[in-house]
Tab-separated table of C-alpha atoms in Angstrom:
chain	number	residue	atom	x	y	z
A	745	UNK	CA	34.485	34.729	26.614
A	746	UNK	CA	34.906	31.241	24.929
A	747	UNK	CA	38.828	30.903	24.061
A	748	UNK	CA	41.208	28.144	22.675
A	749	UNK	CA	43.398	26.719	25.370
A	750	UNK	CA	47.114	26.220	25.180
A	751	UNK	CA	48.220	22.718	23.668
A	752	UNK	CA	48.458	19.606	26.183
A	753	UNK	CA	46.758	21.699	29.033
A	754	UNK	CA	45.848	19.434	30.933
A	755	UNK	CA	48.535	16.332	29.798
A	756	UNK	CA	49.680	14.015	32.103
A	757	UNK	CA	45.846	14.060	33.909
A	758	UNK	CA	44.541	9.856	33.789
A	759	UNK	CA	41.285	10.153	32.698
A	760	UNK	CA	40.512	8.511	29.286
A	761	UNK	CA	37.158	10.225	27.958
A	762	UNK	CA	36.706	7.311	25.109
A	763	UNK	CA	35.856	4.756	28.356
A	764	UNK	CA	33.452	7.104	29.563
A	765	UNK	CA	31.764	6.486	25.914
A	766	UNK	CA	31.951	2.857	26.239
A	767	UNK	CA	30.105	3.379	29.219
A	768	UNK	CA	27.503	5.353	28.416
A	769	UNK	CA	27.062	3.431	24.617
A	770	UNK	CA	26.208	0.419	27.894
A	771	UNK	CA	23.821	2.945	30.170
A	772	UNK	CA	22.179	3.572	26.479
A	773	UNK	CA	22.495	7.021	26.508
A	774	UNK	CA	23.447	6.991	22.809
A	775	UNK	CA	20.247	7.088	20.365
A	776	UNK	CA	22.012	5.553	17.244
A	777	UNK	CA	25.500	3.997	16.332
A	778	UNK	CA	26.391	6.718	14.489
A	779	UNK	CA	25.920	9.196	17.771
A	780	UNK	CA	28.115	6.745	19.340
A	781	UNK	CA	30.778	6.594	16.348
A	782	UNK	CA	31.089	10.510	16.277
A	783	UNK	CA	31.395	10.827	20.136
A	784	UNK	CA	34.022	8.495	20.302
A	785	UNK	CA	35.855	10.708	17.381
A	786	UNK	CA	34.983	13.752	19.667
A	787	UNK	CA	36.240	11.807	22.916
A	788	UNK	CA	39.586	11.059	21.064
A	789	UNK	CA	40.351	14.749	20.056
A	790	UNK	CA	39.541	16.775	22.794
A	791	UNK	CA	40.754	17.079	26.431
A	792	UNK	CA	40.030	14.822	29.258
A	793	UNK	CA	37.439	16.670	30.705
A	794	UNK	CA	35.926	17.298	27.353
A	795	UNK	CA	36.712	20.230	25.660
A	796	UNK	CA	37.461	21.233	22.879
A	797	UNK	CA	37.493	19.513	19.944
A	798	UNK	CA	37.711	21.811	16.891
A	799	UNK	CA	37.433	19.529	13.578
A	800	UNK	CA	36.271	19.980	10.372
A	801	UNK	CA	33.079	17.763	8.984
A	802	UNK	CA	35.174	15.961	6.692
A	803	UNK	CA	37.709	14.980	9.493
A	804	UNK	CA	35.420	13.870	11.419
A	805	UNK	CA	34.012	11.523	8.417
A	806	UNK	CA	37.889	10.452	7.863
A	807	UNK	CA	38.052	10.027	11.673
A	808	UNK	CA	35.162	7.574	11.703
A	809	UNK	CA	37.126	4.788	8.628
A	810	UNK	CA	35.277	5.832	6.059
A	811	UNK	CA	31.874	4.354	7.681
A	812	UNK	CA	29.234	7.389	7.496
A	813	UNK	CA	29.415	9.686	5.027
A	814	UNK	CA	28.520	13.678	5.588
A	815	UNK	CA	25.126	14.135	6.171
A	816	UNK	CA	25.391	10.871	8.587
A	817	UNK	CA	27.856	12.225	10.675
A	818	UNK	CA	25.745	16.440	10.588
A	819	UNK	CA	22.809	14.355	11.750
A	820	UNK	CA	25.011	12.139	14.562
A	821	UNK	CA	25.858	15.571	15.885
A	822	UNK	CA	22.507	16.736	16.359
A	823	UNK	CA	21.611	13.671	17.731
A	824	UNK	CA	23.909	14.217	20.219
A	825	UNK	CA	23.237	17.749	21.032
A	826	UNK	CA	20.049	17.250	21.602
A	827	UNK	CA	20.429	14.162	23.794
A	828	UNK	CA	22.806	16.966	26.005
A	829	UNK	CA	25.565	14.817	25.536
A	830	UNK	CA	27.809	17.235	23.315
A	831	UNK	CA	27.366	21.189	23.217
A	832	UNK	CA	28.012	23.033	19.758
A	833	UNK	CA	29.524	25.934	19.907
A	834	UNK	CA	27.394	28.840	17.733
A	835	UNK	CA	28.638	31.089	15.049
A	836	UNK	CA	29.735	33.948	17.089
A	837	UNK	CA	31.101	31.517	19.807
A	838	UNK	CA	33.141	30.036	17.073
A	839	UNK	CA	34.908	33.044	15.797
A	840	UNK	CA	35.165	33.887	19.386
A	841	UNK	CA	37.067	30.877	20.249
A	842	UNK	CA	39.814	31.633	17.374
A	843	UNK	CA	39.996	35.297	17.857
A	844	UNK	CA	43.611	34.957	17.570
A	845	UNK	CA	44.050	32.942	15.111
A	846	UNK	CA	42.199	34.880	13.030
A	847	UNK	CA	43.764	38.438	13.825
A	848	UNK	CA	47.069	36.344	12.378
A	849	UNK	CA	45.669	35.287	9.229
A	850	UNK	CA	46.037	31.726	10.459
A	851	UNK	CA	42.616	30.971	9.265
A	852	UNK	CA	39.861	32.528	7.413
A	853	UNK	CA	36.033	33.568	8.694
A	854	UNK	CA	34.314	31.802	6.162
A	855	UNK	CA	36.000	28.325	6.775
A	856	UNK	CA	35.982	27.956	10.585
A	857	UNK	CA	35.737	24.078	11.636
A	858	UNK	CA	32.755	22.971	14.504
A	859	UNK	CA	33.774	23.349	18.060
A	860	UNK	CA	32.325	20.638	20.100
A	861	UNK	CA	32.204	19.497	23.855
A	862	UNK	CA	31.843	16.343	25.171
A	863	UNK	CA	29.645	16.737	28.423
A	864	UNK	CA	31.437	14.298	30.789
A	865	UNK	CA	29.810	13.883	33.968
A	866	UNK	CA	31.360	15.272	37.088
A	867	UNK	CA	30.249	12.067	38.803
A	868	UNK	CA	32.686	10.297	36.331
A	869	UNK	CA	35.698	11.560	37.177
A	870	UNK	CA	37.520	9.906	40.128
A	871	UNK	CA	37.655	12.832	43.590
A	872	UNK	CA	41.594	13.131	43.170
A	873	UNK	CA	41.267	13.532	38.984
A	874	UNK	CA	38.433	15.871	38.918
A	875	UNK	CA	40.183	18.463	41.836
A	876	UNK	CA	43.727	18.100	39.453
A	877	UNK	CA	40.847	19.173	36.710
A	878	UNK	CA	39.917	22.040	38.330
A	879	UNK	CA	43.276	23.179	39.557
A	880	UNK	CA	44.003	23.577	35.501
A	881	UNK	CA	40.830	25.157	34.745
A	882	UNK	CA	41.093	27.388	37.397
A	883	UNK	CA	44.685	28.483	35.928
A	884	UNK	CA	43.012	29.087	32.829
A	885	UNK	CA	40.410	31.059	34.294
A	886	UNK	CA	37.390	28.179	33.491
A	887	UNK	CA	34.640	27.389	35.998
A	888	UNK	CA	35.202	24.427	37.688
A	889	UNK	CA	33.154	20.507	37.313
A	890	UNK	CA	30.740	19.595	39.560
A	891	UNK	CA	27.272	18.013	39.670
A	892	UNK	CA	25.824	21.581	38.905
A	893	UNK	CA	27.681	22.625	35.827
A	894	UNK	CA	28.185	19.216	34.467
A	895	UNK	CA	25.411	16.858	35.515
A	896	UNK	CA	24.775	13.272	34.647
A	897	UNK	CA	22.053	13.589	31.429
A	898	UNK	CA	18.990	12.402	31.849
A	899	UNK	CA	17.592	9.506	29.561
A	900	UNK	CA	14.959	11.352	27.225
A	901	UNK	CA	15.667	15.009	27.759
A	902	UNK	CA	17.565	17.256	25.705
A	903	UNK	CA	18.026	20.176	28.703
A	904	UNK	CA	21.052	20.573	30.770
A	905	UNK	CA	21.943	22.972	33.087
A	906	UNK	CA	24.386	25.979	31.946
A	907	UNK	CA	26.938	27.005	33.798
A	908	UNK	CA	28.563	30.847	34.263
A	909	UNK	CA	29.324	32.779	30.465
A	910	UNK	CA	31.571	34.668	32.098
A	911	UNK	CA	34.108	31.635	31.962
A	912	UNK	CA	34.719	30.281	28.506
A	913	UNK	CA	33.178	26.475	29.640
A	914	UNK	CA	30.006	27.772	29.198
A	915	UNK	CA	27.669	25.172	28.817
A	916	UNK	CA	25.141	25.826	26.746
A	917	UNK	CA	21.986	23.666	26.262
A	918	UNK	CA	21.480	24.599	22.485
A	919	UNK	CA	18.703	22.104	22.001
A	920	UNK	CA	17.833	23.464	18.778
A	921	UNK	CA	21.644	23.676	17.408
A	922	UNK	CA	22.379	21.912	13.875
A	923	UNK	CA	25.096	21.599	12.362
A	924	UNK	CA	24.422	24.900	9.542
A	925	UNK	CA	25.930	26.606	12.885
A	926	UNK	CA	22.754	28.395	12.945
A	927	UNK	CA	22.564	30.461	16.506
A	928	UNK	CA	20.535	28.562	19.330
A	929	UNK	CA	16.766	29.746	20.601
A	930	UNK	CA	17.219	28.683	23.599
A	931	UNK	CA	19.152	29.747	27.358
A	932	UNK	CA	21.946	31.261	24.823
A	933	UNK	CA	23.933	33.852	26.698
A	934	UNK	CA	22.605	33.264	30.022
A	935	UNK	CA	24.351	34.309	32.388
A	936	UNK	CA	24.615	31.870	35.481
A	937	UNK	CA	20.730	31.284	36.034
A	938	UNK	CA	20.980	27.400	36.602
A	939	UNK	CA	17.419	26.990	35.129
A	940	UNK	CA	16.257	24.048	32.804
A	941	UNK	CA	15.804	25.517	29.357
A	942	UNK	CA	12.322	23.705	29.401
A	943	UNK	CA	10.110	22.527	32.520
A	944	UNK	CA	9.569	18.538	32.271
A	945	UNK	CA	6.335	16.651	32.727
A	946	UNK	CA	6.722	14.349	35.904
A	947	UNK	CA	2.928	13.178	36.014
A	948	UNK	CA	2.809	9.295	35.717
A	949	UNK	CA	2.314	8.798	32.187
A	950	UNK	CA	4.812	11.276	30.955
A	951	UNK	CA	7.452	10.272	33.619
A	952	UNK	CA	7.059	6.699	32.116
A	953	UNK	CA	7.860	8.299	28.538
A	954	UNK	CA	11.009	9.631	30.061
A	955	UNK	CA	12.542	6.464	31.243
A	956	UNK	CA	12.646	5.076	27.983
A	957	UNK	CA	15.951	4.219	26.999
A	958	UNK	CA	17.309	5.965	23.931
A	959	UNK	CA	18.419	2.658	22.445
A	960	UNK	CA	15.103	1.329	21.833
A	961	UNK	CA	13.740	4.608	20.131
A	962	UNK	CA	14.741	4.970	16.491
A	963	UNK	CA	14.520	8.966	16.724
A	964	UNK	CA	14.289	9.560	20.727
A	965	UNK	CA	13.314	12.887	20.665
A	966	UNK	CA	10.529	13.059	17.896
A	967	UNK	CA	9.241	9.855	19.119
A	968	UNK	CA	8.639	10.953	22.692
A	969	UNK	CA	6.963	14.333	21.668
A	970	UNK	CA	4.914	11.974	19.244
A	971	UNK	CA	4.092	9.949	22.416
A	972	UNK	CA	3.313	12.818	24.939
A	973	UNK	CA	1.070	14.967	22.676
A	974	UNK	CA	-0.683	10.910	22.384
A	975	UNK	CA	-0.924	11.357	25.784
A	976	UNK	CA	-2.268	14.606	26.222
A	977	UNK	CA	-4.910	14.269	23.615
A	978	UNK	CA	-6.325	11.089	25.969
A	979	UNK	CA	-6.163	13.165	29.124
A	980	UNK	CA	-8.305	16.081	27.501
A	981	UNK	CA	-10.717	13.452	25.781
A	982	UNK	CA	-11.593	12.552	29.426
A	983	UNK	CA	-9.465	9.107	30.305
A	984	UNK	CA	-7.735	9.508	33.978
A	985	UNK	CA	-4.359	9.719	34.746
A	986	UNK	CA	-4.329	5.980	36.046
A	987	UNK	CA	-6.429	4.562	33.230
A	988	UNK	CA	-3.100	6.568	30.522
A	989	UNK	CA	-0.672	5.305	32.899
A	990	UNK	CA	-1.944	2.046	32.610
A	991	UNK	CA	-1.335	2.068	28.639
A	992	UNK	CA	2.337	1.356	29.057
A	993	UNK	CA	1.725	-1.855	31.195
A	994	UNK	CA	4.360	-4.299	29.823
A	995	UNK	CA	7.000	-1.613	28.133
A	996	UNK	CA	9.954	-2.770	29.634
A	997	UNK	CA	9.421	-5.792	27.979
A	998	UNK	CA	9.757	-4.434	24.528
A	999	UNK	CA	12.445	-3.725	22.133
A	1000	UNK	CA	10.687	-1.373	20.507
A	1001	UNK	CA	7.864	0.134	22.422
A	1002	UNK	CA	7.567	2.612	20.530
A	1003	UNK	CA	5.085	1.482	17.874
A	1004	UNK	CA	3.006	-1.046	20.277
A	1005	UNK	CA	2.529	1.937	22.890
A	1006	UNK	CA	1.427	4.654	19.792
A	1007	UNK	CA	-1.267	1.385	18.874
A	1008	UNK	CA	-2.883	1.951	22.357
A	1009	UNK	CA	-2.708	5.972	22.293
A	1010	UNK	CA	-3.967	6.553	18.729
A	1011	UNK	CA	-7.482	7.345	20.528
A	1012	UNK	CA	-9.814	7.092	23.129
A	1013	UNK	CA	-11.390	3.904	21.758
A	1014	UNK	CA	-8.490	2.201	21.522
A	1015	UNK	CA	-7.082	2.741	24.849
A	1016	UNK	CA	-10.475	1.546	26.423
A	1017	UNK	CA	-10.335	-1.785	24.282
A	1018	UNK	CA	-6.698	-2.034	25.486
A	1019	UNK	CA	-8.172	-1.662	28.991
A	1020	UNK	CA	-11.094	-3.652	29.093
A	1021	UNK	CA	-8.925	-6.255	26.935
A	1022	UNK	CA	-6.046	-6.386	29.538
A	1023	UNK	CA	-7.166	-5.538	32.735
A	1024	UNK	CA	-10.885	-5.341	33.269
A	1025	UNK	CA	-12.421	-2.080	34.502
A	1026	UNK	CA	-9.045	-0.516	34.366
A	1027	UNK	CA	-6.696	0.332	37.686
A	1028	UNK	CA	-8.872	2.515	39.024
A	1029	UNK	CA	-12.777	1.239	38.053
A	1030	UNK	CA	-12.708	-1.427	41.059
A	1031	UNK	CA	-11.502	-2.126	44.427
A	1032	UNK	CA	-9.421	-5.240	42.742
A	1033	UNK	CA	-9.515	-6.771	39.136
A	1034	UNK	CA	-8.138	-10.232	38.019
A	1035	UNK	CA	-5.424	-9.200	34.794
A	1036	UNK	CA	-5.224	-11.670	31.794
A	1037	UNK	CA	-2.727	-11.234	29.028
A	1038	UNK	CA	-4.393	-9.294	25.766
A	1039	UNK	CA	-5.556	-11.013	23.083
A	1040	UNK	CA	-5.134	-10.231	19.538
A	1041	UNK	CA	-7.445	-8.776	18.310
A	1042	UNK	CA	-6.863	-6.517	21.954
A	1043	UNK	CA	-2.645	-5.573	20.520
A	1044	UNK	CA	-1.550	-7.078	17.488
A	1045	UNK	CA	1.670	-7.120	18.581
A	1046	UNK	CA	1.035	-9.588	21.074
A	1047	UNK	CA	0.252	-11.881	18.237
A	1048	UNK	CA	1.823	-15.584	17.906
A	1049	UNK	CA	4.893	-15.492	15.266
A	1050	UNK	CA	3.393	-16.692	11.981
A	1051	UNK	CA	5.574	-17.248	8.509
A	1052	UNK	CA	5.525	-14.398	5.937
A	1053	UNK	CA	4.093	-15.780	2.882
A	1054	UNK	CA	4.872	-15.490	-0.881
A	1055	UNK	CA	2.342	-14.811	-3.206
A	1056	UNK	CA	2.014	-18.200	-3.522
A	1057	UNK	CA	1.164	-18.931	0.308
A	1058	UNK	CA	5.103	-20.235	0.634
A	1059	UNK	CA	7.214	-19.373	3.199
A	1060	UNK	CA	11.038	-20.274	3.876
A	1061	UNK	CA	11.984	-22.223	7.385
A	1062	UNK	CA	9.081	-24.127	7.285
A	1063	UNK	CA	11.496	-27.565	6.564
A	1064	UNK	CA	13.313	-28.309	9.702
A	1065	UNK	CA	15.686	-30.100	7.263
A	1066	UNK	CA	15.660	-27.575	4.304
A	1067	UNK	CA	14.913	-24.417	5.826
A	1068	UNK	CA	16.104	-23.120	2.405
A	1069	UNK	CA	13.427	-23.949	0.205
A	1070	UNK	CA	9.807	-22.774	0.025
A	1071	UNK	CA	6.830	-24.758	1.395
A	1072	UNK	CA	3.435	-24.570	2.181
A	1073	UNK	CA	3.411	-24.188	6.573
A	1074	UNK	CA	1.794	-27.417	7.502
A	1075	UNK	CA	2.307	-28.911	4.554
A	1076	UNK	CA	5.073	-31.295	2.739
A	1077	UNK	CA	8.235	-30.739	1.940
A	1078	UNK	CA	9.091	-30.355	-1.550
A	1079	UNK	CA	12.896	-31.890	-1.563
A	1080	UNK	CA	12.378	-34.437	1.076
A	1081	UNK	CA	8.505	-34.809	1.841
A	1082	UNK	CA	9.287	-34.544	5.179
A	1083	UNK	CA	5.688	-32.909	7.447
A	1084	UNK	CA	6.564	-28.552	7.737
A	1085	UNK	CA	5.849	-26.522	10.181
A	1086	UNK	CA	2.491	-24.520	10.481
A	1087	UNK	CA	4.398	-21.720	12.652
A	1088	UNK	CA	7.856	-20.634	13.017
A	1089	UNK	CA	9.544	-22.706	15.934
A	1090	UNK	CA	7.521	-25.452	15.858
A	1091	UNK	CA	9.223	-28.761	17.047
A	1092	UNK	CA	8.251	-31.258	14.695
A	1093	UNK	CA	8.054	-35.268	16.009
A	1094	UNK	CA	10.224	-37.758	13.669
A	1095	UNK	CA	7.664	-39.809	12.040
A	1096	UNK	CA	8.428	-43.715	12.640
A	1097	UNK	CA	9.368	-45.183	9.034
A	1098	UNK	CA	7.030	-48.123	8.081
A	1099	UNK	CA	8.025	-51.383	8.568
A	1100	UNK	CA	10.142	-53.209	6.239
A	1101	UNK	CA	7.573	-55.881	4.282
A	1102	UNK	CA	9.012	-59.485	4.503
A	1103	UNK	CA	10.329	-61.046	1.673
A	1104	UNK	CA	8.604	-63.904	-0.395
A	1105	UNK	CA	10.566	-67.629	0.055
A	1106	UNK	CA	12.385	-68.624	-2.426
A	1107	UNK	CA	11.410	-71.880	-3.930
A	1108	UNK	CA	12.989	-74.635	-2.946
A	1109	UNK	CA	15.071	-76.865	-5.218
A	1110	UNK	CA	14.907	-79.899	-5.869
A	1111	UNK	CA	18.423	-81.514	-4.448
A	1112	UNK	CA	20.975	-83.181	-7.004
A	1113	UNK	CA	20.675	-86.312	-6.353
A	1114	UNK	CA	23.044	-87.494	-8.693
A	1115	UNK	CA	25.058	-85.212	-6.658
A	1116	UNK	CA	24.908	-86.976	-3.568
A	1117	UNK	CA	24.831	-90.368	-4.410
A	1118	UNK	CA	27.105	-90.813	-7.009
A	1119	UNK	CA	30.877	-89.454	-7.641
A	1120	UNK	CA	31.469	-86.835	-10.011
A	1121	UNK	CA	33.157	-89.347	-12.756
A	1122	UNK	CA	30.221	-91.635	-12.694
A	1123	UNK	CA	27.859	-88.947	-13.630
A	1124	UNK	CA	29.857	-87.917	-16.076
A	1125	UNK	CA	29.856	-90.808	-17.838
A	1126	UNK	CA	25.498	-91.490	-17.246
A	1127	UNK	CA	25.173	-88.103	-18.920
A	1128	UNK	CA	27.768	-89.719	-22.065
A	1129	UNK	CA	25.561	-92.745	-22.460
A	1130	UNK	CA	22.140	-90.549	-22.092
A	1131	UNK	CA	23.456	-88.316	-25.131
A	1132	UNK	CA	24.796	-91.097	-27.318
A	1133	UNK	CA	22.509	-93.921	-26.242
A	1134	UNK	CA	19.240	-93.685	-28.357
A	1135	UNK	CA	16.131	-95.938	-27.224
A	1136	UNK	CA	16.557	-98.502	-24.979
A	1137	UNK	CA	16.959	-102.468	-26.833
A	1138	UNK	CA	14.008	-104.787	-26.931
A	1139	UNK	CA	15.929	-107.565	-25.253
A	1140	UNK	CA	14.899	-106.322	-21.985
A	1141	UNK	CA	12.988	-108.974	-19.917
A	1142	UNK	CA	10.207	-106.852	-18.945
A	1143	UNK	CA	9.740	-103.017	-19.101
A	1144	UNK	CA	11.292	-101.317	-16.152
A	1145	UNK	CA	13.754	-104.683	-15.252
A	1146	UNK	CA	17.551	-104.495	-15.389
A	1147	UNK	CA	18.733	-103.972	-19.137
A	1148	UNK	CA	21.430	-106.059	-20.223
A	1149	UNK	CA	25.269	-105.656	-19.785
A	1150	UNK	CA	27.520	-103.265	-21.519
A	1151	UNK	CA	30.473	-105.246	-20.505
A	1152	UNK	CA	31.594	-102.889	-18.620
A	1153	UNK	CA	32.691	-105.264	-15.887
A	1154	UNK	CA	29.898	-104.165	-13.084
A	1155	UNK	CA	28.268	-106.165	-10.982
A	1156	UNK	CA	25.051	-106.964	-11.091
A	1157	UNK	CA	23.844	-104.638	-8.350
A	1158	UNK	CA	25.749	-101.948	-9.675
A	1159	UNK	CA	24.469	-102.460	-13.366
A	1160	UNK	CA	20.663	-102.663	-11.372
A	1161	UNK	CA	21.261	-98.906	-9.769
A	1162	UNK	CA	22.347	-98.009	-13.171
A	1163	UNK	CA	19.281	-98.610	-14.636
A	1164	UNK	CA	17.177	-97.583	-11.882
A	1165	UNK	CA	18.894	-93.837	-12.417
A	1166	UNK	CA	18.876	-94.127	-16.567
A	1167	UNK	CA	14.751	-95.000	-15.977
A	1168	UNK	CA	14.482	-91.931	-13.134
A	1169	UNK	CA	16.318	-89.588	-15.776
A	1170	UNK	CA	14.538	-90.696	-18.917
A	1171	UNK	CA	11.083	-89.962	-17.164
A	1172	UNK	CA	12.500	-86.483	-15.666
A	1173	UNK	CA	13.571	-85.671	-19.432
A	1174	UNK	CA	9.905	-86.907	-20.846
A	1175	UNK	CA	7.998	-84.946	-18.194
A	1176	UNK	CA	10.223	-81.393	-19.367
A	1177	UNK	CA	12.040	-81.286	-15.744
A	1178	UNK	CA	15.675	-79.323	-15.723
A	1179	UNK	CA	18.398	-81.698	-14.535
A	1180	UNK	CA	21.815	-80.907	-13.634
């Protein structure tokens, strides 16, 4: 008979069941976060060695912050029932377990919270914690742990073994519990058989299925009956044992197998092209065969990466610059003109700018040479007489010769470079040339 225990019966025993969870979350034994989010609410109510924790639906949402709502957390418990991982208690189990309470009117047989176990390996437990776990058990008249009655579960099966009903840590398998508390169709009430509620495949192809870890399945359990009925149907069409087994060739590589390995089971046509695609004959056509990866048209998932296009034929990433904006793969940029990628990951050389065109030489000027030859104050005054002057006086001796003297007290040779410059500028002035 299934009973409550006493409060804090086994205190003071150091074993923290929320680091098993941590543990097993790494092991990927849990299918989904939210199987891992209610166990750890299960592992923080209950006892160390996993019992009982007796919480209403809504608690447990409360429990969790607020981050799954109600039907999350009734489908995070079957999850985890059927994994073998927790064990529900059933409807008559339940009132069972608060007989008491309710002969004193402490609570009411219509609003009864979910019992739940967390199924803690025996193997878990340090030697000296699991025999101070028994001692207490034994006191309280529960069957002890040990690899029978709690074993280590299984990646991929939902069956457990169940241990003796006459103590109340019966552990039942209850694949088929939910959370409506319906009653279980399977091993319920058994009474110390130590049978598997279901006999498991262990030919190649379906002890392959098996080993895949629950973290890379999206619904474990629905997706391996999906792939071992795939299997089944090839092995009655006529394909050998070796020639299925050879279908999961490369599955540990994959995060999610499940959709490449259902591509090559859909049917016996496309598990031969898989075969003759990947590795000849098959594994057991010839004495040896040389293996070459698939090609695509073989498993699309073995595809290269390509961009996924607008309806435009755009993609974003395609500027190693501006991976923000939308381009053509192959093509040009549209901010920078930069060349874009033609698939994603692509390294891209720098394209040398052209070189810089030389510039044109500037004209050259023609020098002041009133500048260097004369002092500032002399030109002055030449430019004075130029603007004031008016045409030259008809005394000259002969055109071009030394004009007479202004009196300005020069000498002759000085009055003679005078001229020579007033002649120079004159013909500069006729001929339109700039002077300074």
């Amino acid at each position: 008979m299934v009973r409550k225990r006493p409060l804090g019966a086994l205190k003071g025993i150091g074993f923290i069941p929320l680091l098993w969870v941590r543990d097993a979350l790494k092991a990927g034994l849990f299918s989904s976060t939210r199987a891992y989010t209610v166990a750890s609410v299960i592992a923080t109510a209950g006892d160390c060695d996993g019992r009982y924790c007796f919480l209403y639906l809504k608690g447990v949402v409360e429990r969790s912050g607020g981050t799954m709502s109600l039907p999350t957390v009734k489908r995070a418990i079957d999850d985890l029932v059927e994994a073998g991982l927790v064990r529900k208690l059933d409807r008559r189990q339940v009132r069972a377990f608060f007989a008491e309470d309710l002969a004193d009117g402490k609570r009411w047989g219509d609003r009864l919270p979910s019992v739940l176990e967390l199924l803690i390996p025996a193997s878990a437990y340090p030697e000296q914690t699991l025999k101070e776990i028994n001692e207490v058990r034994d006191r309280l008249g529960e069957g002890p742990l040990d690899e029978t009655t709690r074993p280590y579960p299984s990646v991929g099966t939902t069956a457990h073994l169940a241990e003796d009903d006459g103590s109340e840590s019966a552990t039942d398998g209850c694949p088929d519990t939910r959370s409506s508390n319906e009653a279980p169709a399977s091993v319920r009430d058994s009474v110390g058989t130590g049978e598997r509620s279901a006999p498991k495949r262990s030919d190649g192809p379906h002890r392959l299925i098996s080993r895949i870890p629950n973290i890379r399945l999206r619904e474990p359990a629905a997706d391996r009956r999906r792939l071992g009925r795939a299997v089944d149907d090839l092995l009655r069409q006529g394909l050998g044992v070796g020639d299925v087994t050879a279908l999961f060739n490369g599955m540990e590589g994959l995060r999610r197998p499940f959709p490449a390995l259902m591509h090559r089971l859909r049917g016996l046509k496309a598990a031969r092209a898989f075969l003759d695609g990947s590795l000849g004959r098959g594994v057991t056509g010839a004495g040896f065969f040389s293996p070459r990866w698939p090609t695509p048209d073989d498993d699309p998932f073995g595809r290269a990466p390509e961009f996924h296009l607008d309806s435009q034929g755009k993609a974003d990433g395609t500027c190693p610059e501006h991976s923000g904006v939308r381009n053509v793969p192959g093509g040009n940029c549209a901010l920078c003109g930069a060349r874009c990628r033609s698939t994603p990951g692509e390294l891209l050389h720098p394209v040398p700018a052209p070189a810089a065109r030389p510039e044109p030489p500037s004209p050259r000027e023609k020098p002041d040479l009133m500048g260097e030859w004369l002092d500032s104050d002399l030109v002055e005054r030449m430019r004075a007489s130029l603007a004031g002057g008016g045409e030259p006086s008809t005394a000259s001796a002969a055109p071009g010769g030394p004009r007479p003297s202004s009196g300005s007290g020069l000498s002759l040779r000085t009055r003679s470079t005078l001229d020579e410059l007033r002649g120079f500028l004159m013909d500069s002035r006729d001929r339109g040339v700039k002077t300074h």
